[in-house]
Amino acid sequence: MSSSLILRAEAIDKSYPGVHALDHVDFDLYEGEVHALLGENGAGKSTFMKILSGSLPKDSGRIFLRGQEVDIVGPYHARELGIGMVYQELSVIPGLSVAENIFLGRLPKRKPLGTVDWSEAMSQAKRILDDLGVDVDPRERVGNLSMGEQQLTEIAKALSMKAQILLLDEPSSALSDEERERLFSIMRGLQERGVAIIYVSHRLVEVPQIGQRVTVLRDGAKVGTLPVDQADEATLIRMMVGRELREKFPKDEIQRGKEILRIQGLTVRGVLNNLNLNLYEGEILGIFGVLGAGRTDFARALFGVDPIDSGEVFLNGRKINISCPSDAIELGLGYLTEDRKDGLILRLTIPANITLASLKRISRLGFLNQGEERATAEKYVKELDIHTPKLDQKVEFLSGGNQQKVALAKWLCSRAKVLIFDEPTRGIDVGAKIEVFRLMNDLAKQGVGIIMLSSELPEVLAMADRILVMAGGSFTAEYARGQASQEDLMRDAVVK
Ligand SMILES: Nc1ncnc2c1ncn2[C@@H]1O[C@H](COP(=O)(O)OP(=O)(O)OP(=O)(O)O)[C@@H](O)[C@H]1O
Ligand SMILES: [Mg+2]
């Protein structure tokens, strides 16, 4: 490689109680390079990035910046050294505006008084957002934005720091295809200016699109580094998982049963327009749409998170009223939210989280049957291959993808008859995705009706028995399995 080495990490080692998260990892990064960092859930990717960004101390090992050994003592120090990071779990503050988040602790000041120069802050923020092609008002509260927009705000924040080394931990997981493309073009622009980027993603297709080299971690150890032209998908999977994976989408043909859910005229003024839908036992109904199409609004309205203005819902032919999520759970509905943190209590253990929506079933006379709680949790930890040193681990200490698996297990455990899965495979590694799809098949065989909201086209096309396309708060098209192409869905997903 002709450009110069900007960062070198030597024998980075890190352990948590019971977990050797990084095992003497060597890594190097060149100016102007996008270096993809891959590995299964829990492989150590985020741990490595957090050490480079100063938010986590290493146990041992050395870090060199342009040949000089450095001891990165904290995030501010890292920023001074020209290292910026986008964290996997969004760190935006919901109560603050977009501009305040972007310039957190660094708002432009007016001389000589040192008061905040708001008009400058707003116009600088606007410029960065425009570059990213994000159409949000810098004055908007971040809490009012969608997940994708929050993720873009987080990216804008890192870009505003004008870092020389940019660490991106799954920056694209909540973005639509279009936004992802925009992120890539910005990354290319940064590369041209010599910025070096480490990029973590579970979307293997992105690797040749954006990276020059790729490094794979497995169980905290480095498996190898390759130029992308030698890193086809099969090779990467073998390096990550240690074996070949057969079918990516193991879809079973399941005879659908009777109608289980019917929705008529569901309306939330200005958000959802007169939605009609029916769902059958054993059916996986995919709902595809781009960011802002209203998929999540629909799920929230159905589950009683947000109030509806009009519309009727029938479960097994009986009209039901859902005015809050506990009504929905009581009636046998489940909802895996887009943001896993909404569905988990991070400070509680894995068993406590998995049984959260099933407490009635595993309690006797108001007392939780702890033996049953553990046995249930053990079963899902095994089935979903949740990486943890012990069953009683607090969920906050799990890697992002493993947290997502716990959130999923919670609804699998609930024995709901209708499940709404919003981006069920977000942040989940290639192997675990297949397990999730298998579990969806199993649920369908038991007669559960599944509504799968997804922005992953291949996943919707392969797994859904029927697909509804959503755009601008309306359903714009319906296809039976095998009748739609990617192009069809994209065309219907764009608001006319
Ligand atoms: N604060 C912590 N306390 C204890 N263990 C932790 C902590 N943070 C991470 N771990 C463990 O360290 C290992 C590596 O986690 P890390 O978050 O780096 O994985 P990752 O490769 O980023 O995975 P993912 O793809 O799921 O984000 C995991 O086994 C995880 O459970
Ligand atoms: Mg991670």
Coordinates of C-alpha atoms and ligand atoms in Angstrom, one line a residue:
M1 CA 0.0 0.0 0.0
S2 CA 1.5 3.3 -1.0
S3 CA -0.2 5.6 1.6
S4 CA 1.2 5.8 5.0
L5 CA 0.3 3.9 8.1
I6 CA -1.8 6.1 10.4
L7 CA -2.7 3.7 13.2
R8 CA -1.2 0.5 14.4
A9 CA -2.5 -1.6 17.3
E10 CA -0.3 -4.3 18.7
A11 CA -1.4 -7.2 20.8
I12 CA -4.5 -5.5 22.2
D13 CA -5.9 -7.6 25.0
K14 CA -9.0 -7.1 27.1
S15 CA -10.9 -9.4 29.4
Y16 CA -14.2 -9.1 31.3
P17 CA -15.2 -11.4 34.1
G18 CA -15.5 -14.8 32.3
V19 CA -14.9 -13.4 28.8
H20 CA -11.7 -12.9 26.9
A21 CA -13.1 -10.2 24.7
L22 CA -9.9 -9.4 22.8
D23 CA -7.0 -11.8 22.6
H24 CA -3.8 -10.0 21.5
V25 CA -5.2 -8.4 18.5
D26 CA -2.9 -6.7 15.9
F27 CA -4.5 -4.2 13.5
D28 CA -3.2 -1.6 11.1
L29 CA -4.9 1.2 9.3
Y30 CA -3.6 3.4 6.4
E31 CA -4.4 6.9 5.5
G32 CA -7.4 7.1 3.1
E33 CA -8.4 3.5 3.8
V34 CA -11.8 2.1 4.7
H35 CA -11.0 -1.1 6.7
A36 CA -14.0 -3.3 7.4
L37 CA -14.0 -5.1 10.8
L38 CA -16.2 -8.2 10.8
G39 CA -17.1 -11.0 13.2
E40 CA -20.0 -12.8 14.8
N41 CA -22.0 -11.2 17.6
G42 CA -19.7 -11.0 20.6
A43 CA -16.5 -11.4 18.6
G44 CA -15.0 -8.2 20.1
K45 CA -15.5 -5.6 17.4
S46 CA -17.1 -2.9 19.6
T47 CA -14.7 -3.6 22.4
F48 CA -11.8 -3.0 20.0
M49 CA -13.3 0.2 18.7
K50 CA -14.1 1.5 22.2
I51 CA -10.5 1.0 23.2
L52 CA -9.3 3.0 20.2
S53 CA -11.8 5.8 20.9
G54 CA -10.6 6.0 24.6
S55 CA -14.0 5.0 26.0
L56 CA -12.6 1.7 27.4
P57 CA -9.2 1.0 28.8
K58 CA -7.2 -2.0 27.4
D59 CA -5.6 -4.5 29.7
S60 CA -2.4 -4.7 27.6
G61 CA -1.1 -3.9 24.2
R62 CA 0.2 -0.8 22.4
I63 CA -1.3 1.8 20.1
F64 CA 0.8 3.9 17.7
L65 CA -0.5 6.9 15.8
R66 CA 1.8 7.8 12.9
G67 CA 4.5 5.8 14.5
Q68 CA 4.3 7.4 17.9
E69 CA 3.1 5.3 20.8
V70 CA 0.1 6.9 22.5
D71 CA -1.8 6.2 25.6
I72 CA -5.4 7.1 24.9
V73 CA -6.9 8.1 28.3
G74 CA -10.4 9.0 27.4
P75 CA -12.8 10.1 24.6
Y76 CA -11.8 13.7 24.8
H77 CA -8.2 12.8 24.5
A78 CA -9.1 10.5 21.5
R79 CA -10.9 13.5 19.9
E80 CA -7.8 15.7 20.4
L81 CA -5.8 13.0 18.7
G82 CA -8.1 13.2 15.7
I83 CA -10.1 10.0 16.5
G84 CA -13.9 10.2 16.2
M85 CA -16.4 7.4 16.8
V86 CA -20.0 6.5 16.0
Y87 CA -21.2 4.1 18.7
Q88 CA -23.3 1.0 17.9
E89 CA -25.8 2.0 20.6
L90 CA -26.9 5.5 19.8
S91 CA -25.6 8.1 22.2
V92 CA -27.7 11.0 21.1
I93 CA -29.6 12.8 23.9
P94 CA -33.4 12.7 23.1
G95 CA -34.2 15.9 25.0
L96 CA -31.8 18.1 23.1
S97 CA -32.1 19.5 19.6
V98 CA -30.3 18.0 16.6
A99 CA -27.8 20.9 16.5
E100 CA -27.1 20.6 20.3
N101 CA -26.4 16.9 19.8
I102 CA -24.1 17.5 16.9
F103 CA -22.1 20.1 18.8
L104 CA -22.5 18.6 22.3
G105 CA -20.0 20.4 24.5
R106 CA -18.6 22.3 21.5
L107 CA -21.3 24.7 20.5
P108 CA -19.8 27.7 18.5
K109 CA -19.4 30.7 20.8
R110 CA -19.7 34.5 20.1
K111 CA -16.7 36.6 20.9
P112 CA -16.0 38.4 23.1
L113 CA -18.8 37.4 25.5
G114 CA -18.5 33.6 25.0
T115 CA -22.3 33.2 24.6
V116 CA -23.5 30.4 22.3
D117 CA -23.8 31.6 18.7
W118 CA -27.1 29.8 17.9
S119 CA -27.5 31.0 14.4
E120 CA -23.9 29.8 13.6
A121 CA -24.7 26.5 15.3
M122 CA -27.9 26.0 13.3
S123 CA -26.3 26.9 10.0
Q124 CA -23.3 24.7 10.6
A125 CA -25.5 21.8 11.6
K126 CA -27.7 22.5 8.5
R127 CA -24.6 22.3 6.3
I128 CA -23.5 18.9 7.7
L129 CA -27.1 17.5 7.5
D130 CA -27.4 18.8 3.9
D131 CA -24.1 17.0 3.0
L132 CA -25.6 13.8 4.5
G133 CA -28.8 14.5 2.5
V134 CA -30.8 14.5 5.8
D135 CA -34.0 16.5 5.7
V136 CA -34.5 17.4 9.4
D137 CA -34.6 20.7 11.1
P138 CA -31.5 21.3 13.3
R139 CA -33.9 22.7 15.9
E140 CA -36.0 19.5 16.1
R141 CA -35.8 17.5 19.3
V142 CA -33.9 14.3 18.6
G143 CA -36.4 12.3 20.6
N144 CA -39.0 13.1 17.9
L145 CA -36.9 11.6 15.1
S146 CA -37.1 8.1 13.7
M147 CA -34.3 5.6 14.5
G148 CA -32.7 6.2 11.1
E149 CA -32.7 9.9 11.5
Q150 CA -31.2 9.5 15.0
Q151 CA -28.5 7.4 13.5
L152 CA -27.8 10.0 10.9
T153 CA -27.6 12.7 13.6
E154 CA -25.0 10.5 15.4
I155 CA -23.0 10.3 12.1
A156 CA -23.3 14.0 11.6
K157 CA -21.9 14.5 15.1
A158 CA -18.9 12.4 14.3
L159 CA -18.4 14.2 11.0
S160 CA -18.5 17.6 12.6
M161 CA -15.4 16.7 14.6
K162 CA -13.3 16.5 11.5
A163 CA -11.5 13.4 12.7
Q164 CA -8.6 11.9 10.8
I165 CA -9.5 8.5 12.0
L166 CA -13.2 7.7 12.0
L167 CA -14.6 4.6 13.8
L168 CA -18.0 3.6 12.6
D169 CA -19.7 0.8 14.6
E170 CA -22.6 -0.5 12.6
P171 CA -23.5 3.0 11.4
S172 CA -25.8 1.8 8.6
S173 CA -28.0 -0.7 10.6
A174 CA -31.0 1.6 10.8
L175 CA -30.5 3.3 7.4
S176 CA -32.5 2.8 4.3
D177 CA -30.7 1.8 1.0
E178 CA -30.8 5.3 -0.2
E179 CA -29.3 6.8 3.0
R180 CA -26.7 4.1 3.1
E181 CA -25.6 5.1 -0.4
R182 CA -25.3 8.7 0.8
L183 CA -23.3 7.6 3.8
F184 CA -21.0 5.7 1.4
S185 CA -20.5 8.7 -0.8
I186 CA -19.6 10.8 2.2
M187 CA -17.1 8.2 3.3
R188 CA -15.6 8.2 -0.2
G189 CA -15.2 12.0 0.0
L190 CA -13.5 11.7 3.4
Q191 CA -11.2 9.0 2.0
E192 CA -10.1 11.3 -0.7
R193 CA -9.1 13.8 2.0
G194 CA -7.0 11.1 3.6
V195 CA -9.3 10.2 6.4
A196 CA -9.0 6.6 7.6
I197 CA -12.1 4.7 8.5
I198 CA -12.8 1.5 10.4
Y199 CA -16.2 0.2 9.5
V200 CA -18.1 -2.5 11.4
S201 CA -21.2 -4.1 9.8
H202 CA -23.1 -7.3 9.6
R203 CA -24.1 -6.5 6.0
L204 CA -21.5 -8.4 4.1
V205 CA -22.6 -7.0 0.8
E206 CA -21.3 -3.6 1.9
V207 CA -17.7 -4.8 2.3
P208 CA -16.6 -4.7 -1.4
Q209 CA -18.8 -1.6 -2.0
I210 CA -17.0 0.5 0.5
G211 CA -13.9 -1.2 1.9
Q212 CA -10.3 -1.8 0.7
R213 CA -9.3 -4.3 3.3
V214 CA -11.2 -6.5 5.8
T215 CA -10.2 -7.9 9.1
V216 CA -12.2 -10.7 10.8
L217 CA -12.3 -11.4 14.5
R218 CA -13.6 -14.6 16.1
D219 CA -14.0 -15.1 19.8
G220 CA -11.8 -12.1 20.4
A221 CA -8.9 -13.3 18.3
K222 CA -7.9 -12.0 14.8
V223 CA -8.6 -14.6 12.1
G224 CA -6.9 -12.6 9.4
T225 CA -6.8 -9.5 7.2
L226 CA -7.5 -9.6 3.5
P227 CA -7.9 -7.2 0.6
V228 CA -11.5 -7.0 -0.4
D229 CA -11.0 -8.5 -3.8
Q230 CA -10.0 -11.8 -2.1
A231 CA -12.8 -11.6 0.4
D232 CA -15.9 -13.0 -1.3
E233 CA -18.9 -13.7 0.9
A234 CA -18.2 -17.4 1.4
T235 CA -14.6 -16.7 2.5
L236 CA -15.8 -14.1 5.0
I237 CA -18.5 -16.4 6.4
R238 CA -16.0 -19.2 6.8
M239 CA -13.6 -16.9 8.6
M240 CA -16.3 -15.5 10.9
V241 CA -18.2 -18.6 11.7
G242 CA -15.5 -21.2 11.2
R243 CA -17.7 -23.3 8.9
E244 CA -19.8 -23.1 5.7
L245 CA -23.4 -21.9 6.0
R246 CA -25.9 -23.5 3.7
E247 CA -29.1 -21.8 3.0
K248 CA -29.3 -18.1 3.9
F249 CA -33.0 -18.1 4.0
P250 CA -34.4 -21.4 5.2
K251 CA -38.1 -20.8 4.3
D252 CA -40.5 -23.6 5.0
E253 CA -43.8 -23.9 3.1
I254 CA -46.5 -23.8 5.7
Q255 CA -50.2 -24.2 5.0
R256 CA -51.9 -21.1 6.3
G257 CA -54.9 -21.6 8.7
K258 CA -57.8 -19.4 9.4
E259 CA -57.8 -15.6 9.7
I260 CA -56.3 -14.6 13.0
L261 CA -56.1 -10.8 12.8
R262 CA -58.1 -8.3 10.8
I263 CA -57.5 -4.6 10.8
Q264 CA -60.1 -2.2 9.2
G265 CA -59.6 1.4 8.5
L266 CA -56.8 2.0 11.0
T267 CA -56.1 5.7 11.0
V268 CA -53.8 8.1 12.9
R269 CA -54.3 11.5 11.5
G270 CA -51.4 12.7 9.4
V271 CA -49.5 9.5 9.9
L272 CA -51.5 6.4 8.9
N273 CA -54.3 6.5 6.3
N274 CA -57.1 4.0 6.5
L275 CA -55.0 0.8 6.7
N276 CA -56.6 -2.6 6.1
L277 CA -54.9 -5.8 6.7
N278 CA -55.6 -9.5 7.4
L279 CA -53.2 -12.0 8.8
Y280 CA -53.7 -15.8 8.9
E281 CA -52.4 -18.5 11.2
G282 CA -49.1 -19.8 10.1
E283 CA -48.5 -16.8 7.8
I284 CA -45.5 -14.6 7.7
L285 CA -46.7 -11.3 6.3
G286 CA -43.9 -9.0 5.3
I287 CA -44.4 -5.2 5.3
F288 CA -41.7 -3.4 3.3
G289 CA -41.1 0.3 3.2
V290 CA -38.3 2.8 3.2
L291 CA -37.5 5.0 6.1
G292 CA -40.4 7.2 7.1
A293 CA -43.0 5.0 5.3
G294 CA -44.9 4.5 8.6
R295 CA -44.1 0.9 9.3
T296 CA -43.1 1.5 12.9
D297 CA -46.0 3.9 13.4
F298 CA -48.3 1.1 12.3
A299 CA -46.8 -1.3 14.7
R300 CA -47.0 1.2 17.6
A301 CA -50.6 2.0 16.8
L302 CA -51.6 -1.7 16.6
F303 CA -49.8 -2.5 19.9
G304 CA -51.4 0.4 21.8
V305 CA -48.2 2.4 22.2
D306 CA -49.7 5.4 20.3
P307 CA -53.5 6.2 20.3
I308 CA -55.4 5.8 17.0
D309 CA -58.0 8.1 15.6
S310 CA -60.2 5.5 14.1
G311 CA -60.2 1.9 12.9
E312 CA -61.2 -1.5 14.2
V313 CA -59.1 -4.6 15.1
F314 CA -60.5 -8.1 15.2
L315 CA -58.7 -11.1 16.8
N316 CA -60.1 -14.5 15.8
G317 CA -63.1 -12.7 14.6
R318 CA -63.8 -10.9 17.8
K319 CA -63.5 -7.1 18.0
I320 CA -60.8 -6.1 20.4
N321 CA -59.8 -2.8 22.0
I322 CA -56.1 -2.1 22.6
S323 CA -55.5 1.1 24.5
C324 CA -52.0 0.2 25.9
P325 CA -49.3 -2.4 25.4
S326 CA -50.4 -4.4 28.4
D327 CA -53.8 -4.9 26.8
A328 CA -52.0 -6.1 23.7
I329 CA -49.9 -8.6 25.6
E330 CA -52.9 -9.8 27.6
L331 CA -54.7 -10.5 24.3
G332 CA -51.8 -12.5 22.9
L333 CA -49.9 -10.0 20.8
G334 CA -46.1 -9.5 20.8
Y335 CA -44.1 -6.6 19.5
L336 CA -40.3 -6.7 19.0
T337 CA -39.5 -3.1 18.7
E338 CA -37.1 -1.5 16.2
D339 CA -35.0 -0.2 19.0
R340 CA -34.1 -3.1 21.2
K341 CA -33.6 -0.9 24.2
D342 CA -37.3 -0.2 24.3
G343 CA -38.1 -3.8 24.9
L344 CA -35.3 -4.7 27.4
I345 CA -34.4 -3.7 30.9
L346 CA -30.7 -3.5 30.6
R347 CA -29.9 -3.7 34.3
L348 CA -31.7 -6.9 34.7
T349 CA -30.4 -10.4 33.9
I350 CA -31.0 -12.5 30.8
P351 CA -33.6 -14.7 32.5
A352 CA -35.5 -11.7 33.9
N353 CA -35.6 -10.1 30.5
I354 CA -36.6 -13.2 28.6
T355 CA -39.6 -13.8 30.9
L356 CA -40.7 -10.2 31.1
A357 CA -43.7 -10.7 28.9
S358 CA -44.6 -14.2 30.4
L359 CA -44.6 -13.4 34.1
K360 CA -48.2 -14.6 34.6
R361 CA -47.5 -18.0 33.1
I362 CA -44.4 -18.7 35.1
S363 CA -45.7 -17.4 38.4
R364 CA -47.7 -19.4 41.0
L365 CA -49.9 -17.5 43.4
G366 CA -48.1 -14.3 42.5
F367 CA -44.6 -15.7 43.1
L368 CA -42.2 -16.1 40.3
N369 CA -41.2 -19.8 39.8
Q370 CA -37.4 -19.2 39.6
G371 CA -36.6 -22.7 38.5
E372 CA -38.9 -22.4 35.6
E373 CA -37.6 -18.9 34.8
R374 CA -34.0 -20.3 34.6
A375 CA -35.0 -23.3 32.6
T376 CA -36.9 -21.2 30.1
A377 CA -34.0 -18.8 29.7
E378 CA -31.5 -21.6 29.3
K379 CA -33.5 -23.0 26.5
Y380 CA -33.5 -19.8 24.5
V381 CA -29.9 -19.0 25.3
K382 CA -29.1 -22.4 23.7
E383 CA -31.5 -22.1 20.8
L384 CA -30.4 -18.6 19.8
D385 CA -26.8 -19.2 20.7
I386 CA -26.7 -16.1 23.0
H387 CA -23.0 -15.6 23.9
T388 CA -22.7 -15.0 27.6
P389 CA -20.3 -16.2 30.3
K390 CA -23.2 -17.0 32.6
L391 CA -27.0 -17.3 32.5
D392 CA -27.4 -14.6 35.1
Q393 CA -25.4 -12.0 33.2
K394 CA -27.0 -8.5 33.1
V395 CA -28.2 -7.7 29.6
E396 CA -26.2 -4.4 29.5
F397 CA -23.0 -6.4 29.4
L398 CA -23.9 -8.4 26.3
S399 CA -22.8 -7.4 22.9
G400 CA -25.3 -5.5 20.7
G401 CA -26.3 -8.5 18.6
N402 CA -26.7 -10.7 21.7
Q403 CA -29.0 -8.1 23.3
Q404 CA -31.1 -8.3 20.2
K405 CA -31.3 -12.0 20.6
V406 CA -32.6 -11.6 24.2
A407 CA -35.3 -9.2 23.0
L408 CA -36.4 -11.7 20.4
A409 CA -36.4 -14.5 23.0
K410 CA -38.7 -12.5 25.2
W411 CA -41.4 -12.6 22.5
L412 CA -40.7 -16.2 21.5
C413 CA -41.2 -17.1 25.2
S414 CA -44.5 -15.1 25.5
R415 CA -46.4 -17.6 23.4
A416 CA -48.1 -14.8 21.6
K417 CA -50.4 -15.8 18.7
V418 CA -49.7 -12.7 16.7
L419 CA -46.1 -11.4 16.6
I420 CA -45.0 -8.1 15.1
F421 CA -41.3 -8.1 14.4
D422 CA -39.8 -4.7 13.5
E423 CA -36.4 -5.3 11.9
P424 CA -35.9 -8.6 13.7
T425 CA -32.4 -9.3 12.3
R426 CA -30.9 -5.8 12.8
G427 CA -27.4 -6.2 14.2
I428 CA -27.5 -10.0 14.2
D429 CA -24.7 -11.9 12.5
V430 CA -25.0 -14.1 9.5
G431 CA -25.3 -17.4 11.4
A432 CA -27.8 -16.1 14.0
K433 CA -30.0 -14.6 11.2
I434 CA -30.5 -18.1 9.9
E435 CA -31.5 -19.3 13.4
V436 CA -34.0 -16.4 13.7
F437 CA -35.6 -17.4 10.4
R438 CA -35.8 -21.0 11.5
L439 CA -37.5 -19.9 14.7
M440 CA -40.0 -17.9 12.6
N441 CA -40.8 -21.0 10.6
D442 CA -41.3 -23.0 13.8
L443 CA -43.6 -20.3 15.2
A444 CA -45.6 -20.3 11.9
K445 CA -45.9 -24.1 12.1
Q446 CA -47.5 -23.7 15.6
G447 CA -50.1 -21.4 14.0
V448 CA -48.6 -18.1 15.0
G449 CA -49.2 -15.2 12.6
I450 CA -46.1 -13.1 12.1
I451 CA -46.0 -9.5 10.8
M452 CA -42.4 -8.9 9.7
L453 CA -41.5 -5.2 9.2
S454 CA -38.2 -5.0 7.4
S455 CA -36.2 -2.7 5.1
E456 CA -34.0 -5.6 4.0
L457 CA -35.4 -6.5 0.6
P458 CA -33.8 -10.0 0.2
E459 CA -35.1 -11.0 3.6
V460 CA -38.7 -9.9 2.9
L461 CA -38.7 -11.5 -0.5
A462 CA -37.3 -14.8 0.8
M463 CA -39.2 -15.2 4.1
A464 CA -42.6 -13.6 3.6
D465 CA -45.7 -15.5 2.3
R466 CA -47.2 -12.3 1.3
I467 CA -45.8 -8.8 1.1
L468 CA -47.5 -5.4 1.7
V469 CA -45.6 -2.4 0.6
M470 CA -46.0 0.8 2.6
A471 CA -45.4 4.4 1.6
G472 CA -46.4 7.6 3.1
G473 CA -48.6 5.9 5.7
S474 CA -50.6 3.9 3.2
F475 CA -50.3 0.4 1.8
T476 CA -49.5 0.9 -1.8
A477 CA -49.3 -2.7 -3.1
E478 CA -49.7 -6.4 -2.2
Y479 CA -47.9 -9.4 -3.6
A480 CA -48.1 -13.1 -3.0
R481 CA -44.8 -14.9 -2.4
G482 CA -42.6 -15.1 -5.5
Q483 CA -44.6 -12.5 -7.4
A484 CA -42.6 -9.4 -6.7
S485 CA -39.0 -8.5 -7.6
Q486 CA -36.8 -6.1 -5.7
E487 CA -37.6 -3.5 -8.4
D488 CA -41.3 -3.9 -7.9
L489 CA -41.1 -3.3 -4.2
M490 CA -38.8 -0.4 -4.5
R491 CA -41.1 1.3 -7.0
D492 CA -44.1 0.8 -4.8
A493 CA -42.2 2.0 -1.8
V494 CA -41.6 5.4 -3.2
V495 CA -44.3 7.9 -2.5
K496 CA -45.8 9.2 -5.7
Ligands
LIG1 N1 -19.2 -4.2 29.9 C1 -19.0 -5.6 29.7 N2 -19.0 -6.4 30.7 C2 -18.8 -7.8 30.5 N3 -18.7 -8.3 29.3 C3 -18.8 -7.5 28.2 C4 -18.9 -6.1 28.4 N4 -18.9 -5.6 27.1 C5 -18.8 -6.6 26.3 N5 -18.7 -7.8 26.9 C6 -18.4 -9.1 26.3 O1 -17.3 -9.0 25.5 C7 -17.5 -9.8 24.3 C8 -17.3 -8.9 23.1 O2 -18.3 -7.9 23.0 P1 -18.4 -6.8 21.8 O3 -19.5 -5.9 22.2 O4 -17.1 -6.3 21.6 O5 -18.9 -7.7 20.6 P2 -19.2 -7.3 19.1 O6 -18.2 -8.0 18.2 O7 -19.3 -5.8 19.0 O8 -20.6 -8.0 18.9 P3 -22.0 -7.4 18.1 O9 -21.9 -7.8 16.7 O10 -23.1 -8.2 18.8 O11 -22.1 -5.9 18.4 C9 -18.9 -10.3 24.4 O12 -18.8 -11.7 24.8 C10 -19.6 -9.5 25.4 O13 -20.5 -10.3 26.1
MG2 MG -20.8 -4.5 18.7

